[in-house]
Amino acid sequence: MNETPTPATHDIGGDPRFRCVAVERDEAPPDGFGKRVDAIRQILAAKGLMTVDELRRGIESLPPEQYFDLSYYEKWLLSITRLMAEKGLVEEEFS
Amino acid sequence: MTLSPGTEVRVRDDWPERRGPCHIRTPHYVRGRMGMVARHLGNFPNPEDLAFGRPAPVRALYHVAFAQPPLFAEGTAGDDILIELFEHWLEPA
Amino acid sequence: MSPPPRPAMVDLLARFEAALAARGLLEPGEVEARIAITDRASPAIGAAMVARAWTDAGYRALLLADGRAAAEDMGVTMVGSPPLGVLADAPGLHHLVVCTLCSCYPRAVLGYPPHWYKTAAYRARAVRDPRGVLAEWGTVLPEGTRVRVVDSTADYRWMVLPEQPPETLGWGAERLAGIVTRDVLVGVALPVPV
């Protein structure tokens, strides 16, 4: 058990760091920013320009300090913009 | 060959994230662990390829049950965890 | 609480939308139209499906065999949505849904996932200490009930079909749906007759 490798940043099922952290019971729907990012992901996916798997890969590649600091849709936005830059669909400034 | 419900399987004790960029949907906490096939959920393109825009061969996806206490010390006997796992992560028990 | 977006991120979004539009990848009004469609999905859909399954054995069978077909039978458009799996609670068995790797959630029938479902604490603890998580919601399971946590890792999205409280036998569909909250459909709570 002690030789188990460290999991990837996003692979936090059972992570003992959160063992004593109460779940933050925020029920609010996404704000306007979040809804726009969410909608853009759906639009780009419907146009065949990206998959949800690519979105996840981009989120998972964020460094841990960003992964745990940025908000949910901020992470999505960084993943989507970089992915579109990677595919050459927007300028390099977004990579 | 499709695995039948009740088949005992072992999850591969593999850590691709140590070898380089990858995207895998097998949680770390079941790697190398024994589970039991609950049912075949269908066949889906391999997300490990989809995530990089590569051609993605279709793989069988199973619901696999794991007894909870061996996975986590604070588990309650009788509780279990059901996880979707792709065939290439499963080996004979 | 989820904090407001950083100004740099708001700026990035605006520049990105402009870049997509300049390349012809985003039409005027397209984002607003997509938001309007997304906003239509809510836990009321999942609740109506559960209420119907409680009173209609044929629908219950369909729901458990093919969640996507059962959602479409309620008028939900499932084109482009992942398959919907339905987890039937039973005497002595309770389901709890989590996505430890990201935030997979049956959005077509429950709407946007709530903030708490996406938190690191929920994702980390639901598999390790599901009974502790249930206790935070004040959820008390009948003695001897087994907990089955479903870690939503791949192509399905999962919703719980709770047991119908015996006190509600004979209730109409609308009243039944009223006790099936989002928390019930995720499995952190049980339906409470009111």
Short mmCIF file of N, CA and C in Angstrom, two decimals, chain C residues 2 15 21 28 31-32 39 41 57 70 94 116 118 121 124 129 136 151 187 190 193:
data_model
loop_
_atom_site.label_atom_id
_atom_site.label_comp_id
_atom_site.label_asym_id
_atom_site.label_seq_id
_atom_site.Cartn_x
_atom_site.Cartn_y
_atom_site.Cartn_z
N SER C 2 -19.24 29.69 -4.60
CA SER C 2 -18.42 29.83 -5.78
C SER C 2 -18.16 31.32 -5.99
N ARG C 15 -12.57 37.96 -25.28
CA ARG C 15 -11.65 37.89 -26.42
C ARG C 15 -11.82 36.59 -27.20
N ALA C 21 -15.95 34.23 -33.25
CA ALA C 21 -16.86 34.90 -34.19
C ALA C 21 -16.10 35.32 -35.45
N PRO C 28 -23.85 35.32 -34.01
CA PRO C 28 -24.49 36.22 -33.03
C PRO C 28 -25.73 35.54 -32.44
N VAL C 31 -24.83 31.81 -28.36
CA VAL C 31 -24.58 31.47 -26.96
C VAL C 31 -25.86 31.64 -26.14
N GLU C 32 -26.55 32.76 -26.37
CA GLU C 32 -27.78 33.01 -25.62
C GLU C 32 -28.82 31.92 -25.89
N ASP C 39 -31.03 25.94 -19.83
CA ASP C 39 -31.80 26.34 -18.64
C ASP C 39 -33.13 25.60 -18.50
N ALA C 41 -33.62 22.39 -18.68
CA ALA C 41 -33.49 21.13 -17.93
C ALA C 41 -33.42 21.44 -16.43
N ALA C 57 -46.00 0.42 -13.43
CA ALA C 57 -44.99 -0.65 -13.44
C ALA C 57 -44.32 -0.76 -14.81
N ALA C 70 -36.80 6.26 -21.59
CA ALA C 70 -37.78 6.69 -20.58
C ALA C 70 -37.84 8.21 -20.50
N HIS C 94 -29.25 1.32 -0.72
CA HIS C 94 -29.35 2.74 -1.08
C HIS C 94 -28.18 3.14 -1.99
N TRP C 116 -21.98 22.02 -4.97
CA TRP C 116 -21.45 21.06 -4.00
C TRP C 116 -21.06 19.73 -4.67
N LYS C 118 -19.63 19.36 -7.37
CA LYS C 118 -18.35 19.53 -8.06
C LYS C 118 -17.20 19.80 -7.09
N ALA C 121 -14.31 18.21 -1.81
CA ALA C 121 -14.72 17.48 -0.60
C ALA C 121 -15.75 16.40 -0.93
N ALA C 124 -14.08 13.62 -3.11
CA ALA C 124 -13.12 12.79 -2.36
C ALA C 124 -13.82 11.91 -1.33
N ASP C 129 -16.20 7.82 2.53
CA ASP C 129 -17.02 7.92 3.74
C ASP C 129 -18.45 8.32 3.37
N GLU C 136 -24.16 14.47 6.80
CA GLU C 136 -24.13 15.93 6.64
C GLU C 136 -25.43 16.46 6.07
N ASP C 151 -19.57 5.57 -8.75
CA ASP C 151 -18.60 6.55 -9.23
C ASP C 151 -18.76 6.64 -10.74
N GLY C 187 -29.01 10.95 -4.51
CA GLY C 187 -28.87 9.92 -3.47
C GLY C 187 -28.35 10.43 -2.15
N LEU C 190 -33.28 11.16 1.14
CA LEU C 190 -34.40 10.27 0.87
C LEU C 190 -35.66 11.12 0.70
N PRO C 193 -42.18 12.37 2.93
CA PRO C 193 -43.58 12.74 2.68
C PRO C 193 -43.95 13.99 3.46
#
